[in-house]
Coordinates of C-alpha atoms and ligand atoms in Angstrom, one line a residue:
Chain A
X15 CA 119.8 136.9 111.7
X16 CA 119.6 134.4 114.5
X17 CA 117.6 131.6 116.0
X18 CA 116.6 131.9 119.6
X19 CA 115.6 129.0 121.7
X20 CA 113.8 129.0 125.0
X21 CA 113.1 126.1 127.4
X22 CA 113.3 123.7 124.5
X23 CA 112.7 120.0 125.5
X24 CA 112.4 116.8 123.7
X25 CA 111.7 113.4 125.2
X26 CA 111.1 110.1 123.7
X27 CA 108.9 107.8 125.8
X28 CA 109.5 110.1 128.8
X29 CA 113.2 109.7 128.3
X30 CA 114.7 113.3 127.8
X31 CA 117.1 113.6 125.0
X32 CA 117.3 117.4 124.8
X33 CA 116.8 120.1 127.4
X34 CA 117.9 123.6 126.5
X35 CA 117.1 126.5 128.8
X36 CA 118.2 129.2 126.5
X37 CA 120.4 129.3 123.4
X38 CA 121.1 131.3 120.3
X39 CA 122.4 130.2 116.9
X40 CA 123.5 132.3 114.0
X41 CA 125.0 135.3 115.7
X42 CA 128.2 134.5 113.9
X43 CA 128.8 133.7 110.3
X44 CA 129.9 130.1 110.9
X45 CA 129.1 128.2 114.0
X46 CA 129.9 124.7 115.1
X47 CA 127.8 122.3 117.2
X48 CA 129.8 119.5 118.7
X49 CA 129.3 116.7 121.2
X50 CA 129.5 113.0 121.7
X51 CA 127.4 110.4 119.8
X52 CA 123.8 110.6 121.0
X53 CA 124.2 114.0 122.6
X54 CA 121.2 115.3 120.7
X55 CA 122.8 117.3 117.9
X56 CA 120.7 115.9 115.1
X57 CA 117.6 116.1 117.4
X58 CA 118.3 119.8 118.0
X59 CA 118.6 120.5 114.3
X60 CA 115.4 118.5 113.6
X61 CA 113.6 120.6 116.3
X62 CA 114.9 123.9 114.7
X63 CA 113.4 123.0 111.3
X64 CA 110.2 121.6 112.9
X65 CA 110.9 118.2 111.4
X66 CA 110.7 116.9 114.9
X67 CA 107.9 118.2 117.1
X68 CA 109.3 119.3 120.5
X69 CA 107.8 118.1 123.8
X70 CA 107.8 121.7 125.0
X71 CA 109.5 125.0 124.3
X72 CA 109.7 127.8 121.8
X73 CA 111.9 128.7 118.9
X74 CA 112.1 132.1 117.2
X75 CA 113.8 132.9 113.9
X76 CA 114.9 136.6 113.8
X77 CA 115.2 138.0 110.3
X78 CA 116.3 141.6 110.0
X79 CA 114.7 142.4 113.4
X80 CA 111.5 140.6 112.6
X81 CA 110.8 137.6 114.8
X82 CA 109.0 134.5 113.5
X83 CA 107.7 131.9 115.9
X84 CA 108.7 128.6 114.3
X85 CA 106.7 126.5 116.7
X86 CA 103.5 127.4 114.8
X87 CA 104.9 126.6 111.4
X88 CA 105.1 123.5 109.3
X89 CA 108.3 122.1 107.8
X90 CA 107.8 123.6 104.4
X91 CA 107.0 127.0 105.9
X92 CA 110.2 127.0 107.9
X93 CA 112.2 126.1 104.7
X94 CA 110.5 129.0 102.9
X95 CA 111.7 131.4 105.6
X96 CA 115.2 130.3 104.6
X97 CA 116.0 127.8 107.4
X98 CA 117.3 124.7 105.7
X99 CA 119.1 121.5 106.8
X100 CA 121.3 119.0 105.1
X101 CA 120.9 115.5 106.3
X102 CA 123.2 113.2 108.3
X103 CA 121.7 110.1 106.8
X104 CA 121.5 109.8 103.0
X105 CA 118.2 111.1 101.7
X106 CA 117.1 111.5 98.1
X107 CA 114.5 111.2 95.3
X108 CA 115.4 107.9 93.6
X109 CA 113.4 108.6 90.5
X110 CA 114.7 112.1 89.9
X111 CA 117.9 112.7 88.0
X112 CA 120.6 114.9 89.6
X113 CA 119.5 117.8 87.4
X114 CA 115.8 117.3 88.1
X115 CA 116.5 117.1 91.8
X116 CA 118.3 120.4 91.7
X117 CA 115.5 121.9 89.5
X118 CA 113.0 120.8 92.0
X119 CA 114.8 122.6 94.8
X120 CA 115.3 125.7 92.7
X121 CA 111.7 126.0 91.4
X122 CA 109.5 128.4 93.3
X123 CA 106.3 126.8 94.7
X124 CA 104.2 129.4 92.9
X125 CA 105.1 127.7 89.6
X126 CA 104.3 124.2 90.8
X127 CA 100.5 124.6 90.4
X128 CA 97.8 123.1 88.2
X129 CA 97.8 126.2 86.2
X130 CA 101.5 126.0 85.8
X131 CA 101.0 122.6 84.0
X132 CA 99.8 124.6 81.0
X133 CA 102.9 126.7 80.8
X134 CA 104.5 126.3 77.4
X135 CA 108.0 126.8 78.8
X136 CA 108.8 124.5 81.7
X137 CA 112.5 125.3 81.6
X138 CA 113.7 128.4 83.4
X139 CA 116.9 129.7 82.1
X140 CA 118.1 131.3 85.3
X141 CA 117.6 128.1 87.2
X142 CA 119.4 126.1 84.4
X143 CA 122.4 128.4 84.4
X144 CA 122.7 128.2 88.2
X145 CA 122.5 124.4 88.1
X146 CA 125.1 124.3 85.3
X147 CA 127.3 126.4 87.5
X148 CA 127.0 123.9 90.5
X149 CA 127.4 120.9 88.2
X150 CA 130.6 122.4 86.7
X151 CA 132.1 122.9 90.2
X152 CA 131.6 119.3 91.2
X153 CA 132.3 116.2 89.2
X154 CA 129.4 113.8 89.3
X155 CA 130.2 110.6 87.3
X156 CA 127.2 111.4 85.1
X157 CA 125.8 114.8 85.8
X158 CA 122.8 114.3 83.5
X159 CA 122.0 110.9 85.1
X160 CA 121.2 109.8 88.6
X161 CA 123.3 110.1 91.8
X162 CA 124.8 106.7 92.1
X163 CA 127.2 106.4 95.1
X164 CA 126.5 107.3 98.7
X165 CA 129.0 110.2 98.3
X166 CA 127.1 111.6 95.3
X167 CA 123.8 111.4 97.1
X168 CA 125.2 113.2 100.1
X169 CA 126.8 115.9 97.8
X170 CA 123.5 116.3 96.0
X171 CA 121.7 116.7 99.3
X172 CA 124.0 119.6 100.2
X173 CA 123.7 121.1 96.7
X174 CA 119.9 121.0 96.9
X175 CA 120.1 123.1 100.0
X176 CA 122.5 125.6 98.5
X177 CA 120.3 126.0 95.4
X178 CA 117.5 127.0 97.8
X179 CA 119.6 130.1 98.7
X180 CA 118.9 129.7 102.5
X181 CA 119.3 132.5 105.0
X182 CA 120.6 130.0 107.5
X183 CA 122.0 126.6 106.6
X184 CA 122.2 123.8 109.1
X185 CA 124.6 121.1 108.1
X186 CA 124.4 117.7 109.9
X187 CA 127.7 116.0 109.5
X188 CA 128.4 117.1 106.0
X189 CA 131.7 115.3 105.7
X190 CA 130.4 111.8 106.8
X191 CA 130.3 109.8 103.6
X192 CA 132.0 112.4 101.4
X193 CA 135.5 111.8 99.9
X194 CA 138.1 114.2 101.4
X195 CA 138.6 116.3 98.3
X196 CA 134.9 116.8 97.8
X197 CA 134.6 117.8 101.5
X198 CA 137.2 120.5 101.0
X199 CA 135.4 121.8 97.9
X200 CA 132.1 121.8 99.7
X201 CA 133.5 123.6 102.7
X202 CA 135.3 126.2 100.6
X203 CA 132.0 127.0 98.8
X204 CA 130.0 127.1 102.1
X205 CA 132.6 129.3 103.8
X206 CA 132.8 131.6 100.8
X207 CA 129.0 132.1 100.9
X208 CA 129.0 132.7 104.6
X209 CA 131.8 135.2 104.5
X210 CA 130.0 137.0 101.7
X211 CA 127.0 137.3 104.1
X212 CA 124.8 135.3 101.8
X213 CA 123.9 132.9 104.6
X214 CA 124.7 131.9 108.1
X215 CA 125.9 128.4 108.8
X216 CA 125.7 126.0 111.7
X217 CA 127.7 122.8 111.3
X218 CA 127.5 119.6 113.3
X219 CA 130.8 117.6 112.9
X220 CA 132.9 115.0 114.5
X221 CA 135.8 116.2 112.4
X222 CA 137.1 118.7 115.0
X223 CA 139.9 120.0 112.8
X224 CA 137.2 121.3 110.4
X225 CA 135.3 122.9 113.2
X226 CA 138.5 124.6 114.6
X227 CA 139.6 125.9 111.2
X228 CA 136.3 127.3 110.0
X229 CA 134.0 128.2 112.9
X230 CA 133.8 131.5 114.7
X231 CA 131.9 130.1 117.6
X232 CA 131.3 126.6 118.9
X233 CA 128.4 125.1 121.0
X234 CA 129.2 122.0 123.0
X235 CA 126.2 119.7 123.6
X236 CA 126.4 116.6 125.9
X237 CA 123.5 114.4 127.1
X238 CA 121.0 116.9 125.7
X239 CA 122.4 119.9 127.6
X240 CA 124.5 122.8 126.4
X241 CA 127.5 122.5 128.6
X242 CA 129.8 125.1 127.0
X243 CA 129.8 127.8 124.3
X244 CA 132.6 130.0 123.1
X245 CA 135.3 130.6 120.5
X246 CA 137.2 127.6 119.2
X247 CA 140.2 128.5 121.4
X248 CA 138.1 128.6 124.5
X249 CA 136.3 125.4 123.7
X250 CA 139.6 123.6 123.0
X251 CA 140.9 124.7 126.4
X252 CA 137.8 123.9 128.3
X253 CA 138.1 121.1 130.8
X254 CA 134.5 119.8 130.6
X255 CA 134.7 119.5 126.8
X256 CA 138.1 117.7 127.1
X257 CA 136.8 115.3 129.7
X258 CA 133.4 114.5 128.1
X259 CA 134.4 114.5 124.4
X260 CA 138.0 114.6 123.5
X261 CA 138.8 111.7 125.8
X262 CA 141.6 113.3 127.7
Chain B
X7 CA 76.9 94.4 68.3
X8 CA 75.1 96.6 70.9
X9 CA 76.6 94.4 73.5
X10 CA 80.1 94.8 72.1
X11 CA 79.8 98.6 72.2
X12 CA 78.5 98.4 75.7
X13 CA 81.6 96.3 76.7
X14 CA 84.2 98.4 75.1
X15 CA 82.5 101.5 76.5
X16 CA 82.8 100.0 79.9
X17 CA 86.4 99.1 79.0
X18 CA 87.1 102.8 78.4
X19 CA 85.6 103.7 81.8
X20 CA 88.0 101.3 83.4
X21 CA 90.9 102.7 81.4
X22 CA 89.9 106.1 82.7
X23 CA 89.9 104.9 86.3
X24 CA 93.3 103.3 85.8
X25 CA 94.7 106.6 84.4
X26 CA 93.4 108.4 87.4
X27 CA 94.8 105.8 89.8
X28 CA 98.1 106.2 88.0
X29 CA 98.1 109.8 89.0
X30 CA 97.1 109.0 92.6
X31 CA 99.4 106.1 93.3
X32 CA 101.9 106.0 90.4
X33 CA 102.7 109.7 90.7
X34 CA 101.8 110.7 94.2
X35 CA 102.1 107.4 96.1
X36 CA 98.5 107.6 97.5
X37 CA 97.2 104.0 97.7
X38 CA 93.6 104.7 97.0
X39 CA 91.7 101.4 97.6
X40 CA 88.4 103.1 97.4
X41 CA 88.2 103.6 93.7
X42 CA 84.8 101.9 93.6
X43 CA 83.5 104.3 96.2
X44 CA 84.2 107.4 94.2
X45 CA 83.1 105.8 90.9
X46 CA 80.0 104.3 92.6
X47 CA 79.0 107.5 94.3
X48 CA 79.2 109.3 90.9
X49 CA 77.1 106.6 89.2
X50 CA 74.4 106.5 91.9
X51 CA 74.5 110.3 92.4
X52 CA 73.7 110.9 88.7
X53 CA 71.0 108.1 88.8
X54 CA 69.3 109.5 91.9
X55 CA 69.3 113.1 90.6
X56 CA 68.2 112.0 87.2
X57 CA 65.6 109.4 88.0
X58 CA 64.3 110.4 91.4
X59 CA 64.5 114.2 91.1
X60 CA 64.0 114.4 87.4
X61 CA 67.0 116.6 86.8
X62 CA 68.6 116.7 83.3
X63 CA 71.5 114.4 82.9
X64 CA 74.2 117.0 82.5
X65 CA 73.0 119.0 85.5
X66 CA 72.9 115.9 87.6
X67 CA 76.4 115.0 86.5
X68 CA 77.8 118.5 87.4
X69 CA 76.2 118.5 90.8
X70 CA 77.4 114.9 91.5
X71 CA 80.9 115.8 90.5
X72 CA 80.8 118.7 92.9
X73 CA 79.6 116.4 95.7
X74 CA 82.3 113.9 95.0
X75 CA 84.9 116.6 95.0
X76 CA 83.7 117.9 98.4
X77 CA 83.7 114.3 99.7
X78 CA 87.2 113.6 98.4
X79 CA 88.4 116.9 99.8
X80 CA 87.0 116.1 103.2
X81 CA 88.4 112.6 103.1
X82 CA 91.7 113.9 101.9
X83 CA 91.9 116.4 104.8
X84 CA 91.5 113.5 107.2
X85 CA 93.8 110.9 105.7
X86 CA 96.4 112.4 103.5
X87 CA 98.8 113.1 106.3
X88 CA 98.7 109.5 107.4
X89 CA 100.9 106.6 106.4
X90 CA 100.3 104.5 103.3
X91 CA 98.7 101.6 105.1
X92 CA 96.3 103.9 107.0
X93 CA 95.3 105.6 103.7
X94 CA 94.7 102.2 102.2
X95 CA 92.4 101.1 105.0
X96 CA 90.6 104.4 105.2
X97 CA 89.8 104.5 101.4
X98 CA 88.7 100.9 101.5
X99 CA 86.4 101.7 104.4
X100 CA 85.1 104.7 102.5
X101 CA 84.1 102.6 99.6
X102 CA 82.5 100.0 101.8
X103 CA 80.4 102.8 103.4
X104 CA 79.2 104.1 100.0
X105 CA 78.1 100.6 99.1
X106 CA 76.4 100.1 102.4
X107 CA 74.5 103.4 102.1
X108 CA 73.4 102.5 98.6
X109 CA 71.9 99.3 100.1
X110 CA 70.3 100.8 103.2
X111 CA 69.0 104.2 101.9
X112 CA 66.1 102.7 100.0
X113 CA 64.1 105.9 99.8
X114 CA 66.9 107.3 97.5
X115 CA 68.4 104.3 95.8
X116 CA 65.7 101.6 96.0
X117 CA 68.3 99.4 97.7
X118 CA 68.8 96.0 96.3
X119 CA 65.7 96.4 94.2
X120 CA 67.6 98.6 91.9
X121 CA 67.4 102.0 90.3
X122 CA 66.5 102.8 86.7
X123 CA 66.2 103.6 84.0
X124 CA 68.9 106.1 83.3
X125 CA 68.6 107.4 79.7
X126 CA 71.4 108.5 77.5
X127 CA 71.7 112.3 77.6
X128 CA 71.2 112.5 73.9
X129 CA 69.3 110.0 71.9
X130 CA 69.8 109.7 68.2
X131 CA 68.2 106.4 67.5
X132 CA 70.5 103.5 66.8
X133 CA 73.6 105.7 66.7
X134 CA 73.2 106.7 70.4
X135 CA 75.5 104.1 71.8
X136 CA 78.2 104.7 69.2
X137 CA 78.1 108.4 69.8
X138 CA 78.3 107.9 73.5
X139 CA 81.3 105.6 73.0
X140 CA 83.0 108.3 70.9
X141 CA 82.4 110.7 73.7
X142 CA 84.0 108.4 76.2
X143 CA 86.9 107.9 73.8
X144 CA 87.3 111.7 73.6
X145 CA 87.4 111.9 77.4
X146 CA 89.9 109.1 77.9
X147 CA 92.0 110.7 75.1
X148 CA 92.0 114.1 76.8
X149 CA 92.9 112.4 80.2
X150 CA 95.9 110.9 78.4
X151 CA 96.9 114.3 77.0
X152 CA 96.5 116.0 80.3
X153 CA 98.5 113.4 82.2
X154 CA 101.3 113.5 79.6
X155 CA 101.3 117.3 80.2
X156 CA 101.4 116.7 83.9
X157 CA 104.4 114.4 83.6
X158 CA 106.3 117.1 81.8
X159 CA 105.4 119.8 84.2
X160 CA 106.9 121.2 87.3
X161 CA 104.0 120.0 89.3
X162 CA 104.5 116.5 87.9
X163 CA 108.2 116.6 89.0
X164 CA 107.0 117.6 92.5
X165 CA 104.5 114.7 92.6
X166 CA 107.4 112.2 91.8
X167 CA 109.4 113.8 94.6
X168 CA 106.5 113.5 97.0
X169 CA 106.1 109.8 96.1
X170 CA 109.8 109.1 96.5
X171 CA 110.4 111.0 99.8
X172 CA 107.7 113.3 101.1
X173 CA 109.6 114.5 104.1
X174 CA 112.6 115.6 102.0
X175 CA 110.3 117.4 99.6
X176 CA 108.7 119.3 102.5
X177 CA 112.1 120.2 103.9
X178 CA 112.8 121.9 100.5
X179 CA 109.8 124.2 101.0
X180 CA 107.2 122.2 99.2
X181 CA 103.7 122.1 100.6
X182 CA 103.3 118.3 100.0
X183 CA 100.0 118.0 101.8
X184 CA 98.3 120.7 99.8
X185 CA 99.7 119.3 96.6
X186 CA 98.4 115.8 97.4
X187 CA 95.1 117.2 98.5
X188 CA 94.5 119.2 95.4
X189 CA 95.4 116.3 93.0
X190 CA 93.6 113.7 95.1
X191 CA 90.4 115.8 95.1
X192 CA 90.6 116.5 91.4
X193 CA 91.3 112.9 90.3
X194 CA 88.7 111.4 92.7
X195 CA 86.2 113.9 91.4
X196 CA 87.0 112.6 87.9
X197 CA 86.5 109.1 89.1
X198 CA 83.1 110.2 90.2
X199 CA 82.5 111.7 86.8
X200 CA 83.4 108.4 85.1
X201 CA 80.9 106.8 87.5
X202 CA 78.3 109.3 86.4
X203 CA 79.0 108.6 82.8
X204 CA 78.7 104.9 83.5
X205 CA 75.1 105.3 84.7
X206 CA 73.5 105.5 81.3
X207 CA 75.7 102.7 80.1
X208 CA 74.3 100.4 82.8
X209 CA 70.9 102.0 82.6
X210 CA 69.7 100.0 85.6
X211 CA 71.8 100.1 88.8
X212 CA 72.0 97.6 91.6
X213 CA 74.3 97.7 94.7
X214 CA 76.1 94.6 93.6
X215 CA 77.8 96.7 90.9
X216 CA 79.7 98.5 93.7
X217 CA 81.9 95.6 94.8
X218 CA 85.6 95.9 95.8
X219 CA 86.2 93.9 92.7
X220 CA 86.0 97.1 90.7
X221 CA 88.8 98.6 92.8
X222 CA 90.9 95.5 92.5
X223 CA 90.5 95.2 88.8
X224 CA 91.8 98.7 88.4
X225 CA 94.7 98.0 90.8
X226 CA 95.6 94.7 89.0
X227 CA 95.6 96.6 85.8
X228 CA 97.9 99.2 87.2
X229 CA 100.3 96.6 88.6
X230 CA 100.2 94.7 85.4
X231 CA 101.0 97.6 83.1
X232 CA 103.3 99.4 85.5
X233 CA 102.4 102.3 87.7
X234 CA 105.0 104.5 86.1
X235 CA 103.1 105.4 83.0
X236 CA 99.5 105.7 81.9
X237 CA 99.9 103.4 78.8
X238 CA 100.9 100.7 81.2
X239 CA 97.7 101.2 83.2
X240 CA 95.6 101.2 80.0
X241 CA 97.3 98.1 78.7
X242 CA 96.6 96.5 82.0
X243 CA 92.9 97.2 81.7
X244 CA 93.0 95.9 78.2
X245 CA 94.5 92.6 79.4
X246 CA 92.3 92.1 82.5
X247 CA 89.0 93.6 81.4
X248 CA 89.3 93.4 77.7
X249 CA 90.8 89.9 77.4
X250 CA 89.0 88.2 80.2
X251 CA 85.7 89.9 80.8
X252 CA 84.8 90.7 77.2
X253 CA 86.6 88.1 75.1
X254 CA 86.6 85.1 77.3
X255 CA 83.4 85.6 79.2
X256 CA 81.3 86.7 76.3
X257 CA 82.7 85.3 73.1
X258 CA 84.6 82.1 74.1
X259 CA 82.5 79.1 73.0
X260 CA 81.9 77.1 76.1
X261 CA 79.2 74.5 76.6
X262 CA 76.5 75.5 79.2
X263 CA 77.6 73.1 81.8
X264 CA 81.0 74.7 82.0
X265 CA 79.8 78.3 81.7
X266 CA 79.3 78.6 85.5
X267 CA 83.0 78.0 85.9
X268 CA 84.1 80.8 83.6
X269 CA 84.0 83.7 86.2
X270 CA 86.1 81.6 88.7
X271 CA 88.4 80.6 85.9
X272 CA 88.8 84.2 85.1
X273 CA 89.8 85.1 88.6
X274 CA 92.2 82.3 88.6
X275 CA 93.8 83.6 85.4
X276 CA 93.9 87.2 86.8
X277 CA 95.9 85.8 89.7
X278 CA 98.2 83.7 87.5
X279 CA 99.0 86.7 85.2
X280 CA 99.5 88.9 88.2
X281 CA 102.0 86.5 89.9
X282 CA 103.8 86.0 86.6
X283 CA 104.2 89.8 86.1
X284 CA 105.3 90.3 89.7
X285 CA 107.9 87.6 89.3
X286 CA 109.3 88.4 85.8
X287 CA 108.6 92.1 85.5
X288 CA 108.1 93.6 88.9
X289 CA 107.8 97.1 87.6
X290 CA 105.1 96.2 85.1
X291 CA 104.9 94.8 81.6
X292 CA 105.9 98.1 80.0
X293 CA 108.7 98.8 82.4
X294 CA 112.3 97.7 81.8
X295 CA 113.7 99.2 85.0
X296 CA 114.5 96.8 87.7
X297 CA 112.0 96.3 90.6
X298 CA 111.3 99.8 91.3
X299 CA 107.8 99.5 92.7
X300 CA 108.1 100.3 96.3
X301 CA 105.5 100.5 98.9
X302 CA 105.0 104.2 99.8
X303 CA 106.2 105.2 103.2
X304 CA 107.6 101.8 103.9
X305 CA 111.1 103.2 103.5
X306 CA 112.7 102.8 106.9
X307 CA 116.3 102.9 105.8
Ligands
LIG423 N1 113.0 108.6 117.1 C1 113.7 108.3 118.3 N2 113.1 107.6 119.2 C2 113.8 107.3 120.4 N3 115.0 107.8 120.7 C3 115.6 108.6 119.8 C4 114.9 108.9 118.5 N4 115.8 109.7 117.8 C5 116.9 109.9 118.6 N5 116.7 109.3 119.7 C6 117.7 109.3 120.8 O1 118.0 110.6 121.1 C7 119.4 110.7 121.5 C8 120.0 111.8 120.6 O2 120.1 111.4 119.3 P1 120.7 112.3 118.1 O3 120.5 111.6 116.8 O4 120.2 113.7 118.2 O5 122.2 112.3 118.5 P2 123.4 113.0 117.8 O6 124.0 114.0 118.7 O7 123.0 113.5 116.5 O8 124.4 111.8 117.6 P3 125.4 111.4 116.4 O9 126.6 112.2 116.6 O10 125.6 109.9 116.6 O11 124.7 111.7 115.2 C9 120.0 109.4 121.2 O12 120.2 108.8 122.5 C10 119.0 108.6 120.4 O13 119.1 107.3 120.7
LIG424 MG1 123.4 113.0 114.5

């Protein structure tokens, strides 16, 4: 399982923000993507999920030896392939309760049809028990109500993605806006799923301790270019990374 | 008495339009400002097929509904990917085109001269109007049941998600465009059906029936009652159309010299009620929740 990128470019108003000749993500269970503010990390993740249309370039998603060209796909098709992203900025459905929001994510699209409106039983027990499981792991102030604080909304955003059972999960600054203890809990869950081979994970984070302690491989992005890639030890030792990012 | 039945039959038609707009805007966030276009196309379609071609009413109605569905599908393909404001303009323009075509294509519609007479599909002497009214009541009732069912369904949950944050819904694997297209086509087609059913009520059609005022009346009703539930929309119609058009305009005793002022006074009252509702109950009369009515796609946060 991996994402392969070739000559991927993104410019806004002729101003290039991302230029990747060649890159691969997902070869390891947990990978990190780091770089200074404005380096293009979120842009790259948006390009991978097709949420942002590239200026040029190609992206392939390799699933069990079968290559899918993501460039020809729409956002929902990419998600259905199992490539899913959590959001840096808070996103949510303000009229859906926490439970309904998770139900929405867990429900197969084949059930959300006009014919499905006539189904007697709109509650799916498998989905309910899975949602109960997630809601028992995390303490929302009112699990049967709405996500209130920014932290709860951010957590819900991540849980929605987990409920989708992605093949590959992209996490854009998961810890920003989350309280420390919840961050720990989320990371424990994500790492557990990655180690159990249930999904691959790519994390964008400014919290480098988190990157060093969980990731098997780290990509360093600066000014839209991939300047260095390697194991956490090698990245830590690298002079370019130190100069451009860690302010040494 | 006959006039009262005519009025409340028309009231039911407007309630139906408000229910359908509730699905389009209240549930999916599609700001359809071309209600009168779909309704008018349906009305004139049935009239043309029935009067000009001599087709039986029911057959004319079915064919017209099909045509409206095709039209709505085509229009939906063009506009449903666009931002809210663009959809608003496009649908408004669509309805203007329908009205214009009705005026200019005299060989089909007789233009401003008017087209008639459209007979009721079944005629049972004096009871005809009442039976037709009952039929409309049945249709509006089944709309209500169907929309309730939709609200409780998985599809209904998806529509709310699309209204709130379409991009996020898509990123969860939902084909938001297809969902919007299917429901927009279906509800617009039903607006056309209500138009077709209005044809025998009006009997004689003129282009001045297809004014944007029809669209606005339905929208005002939706805002008054609250876009979040169908009862709100229906209550809104009852207040605007029922109270003002039927009661005030027809039954309020005013001396002839003031009678000309009534329609203007009505518009003034519409406005006043609308402002009062927006100030004191921004989410509609039936809604307790705080100002929740957001313009779709205006969310830049
Ligand atoms: N819609 C847009 N229009 C114009 N410029 C944009 C747009 N989106 C992003 N940019 C620019 O692209 C560059 C990369 O932005 P991006 O959000 O990918 O950075 P990032 O690495 O995620 O930064 P951060 O760590 O702050 O989240 C920035 O310079 C940003 O200003
Ligand atoms: Mg970012």
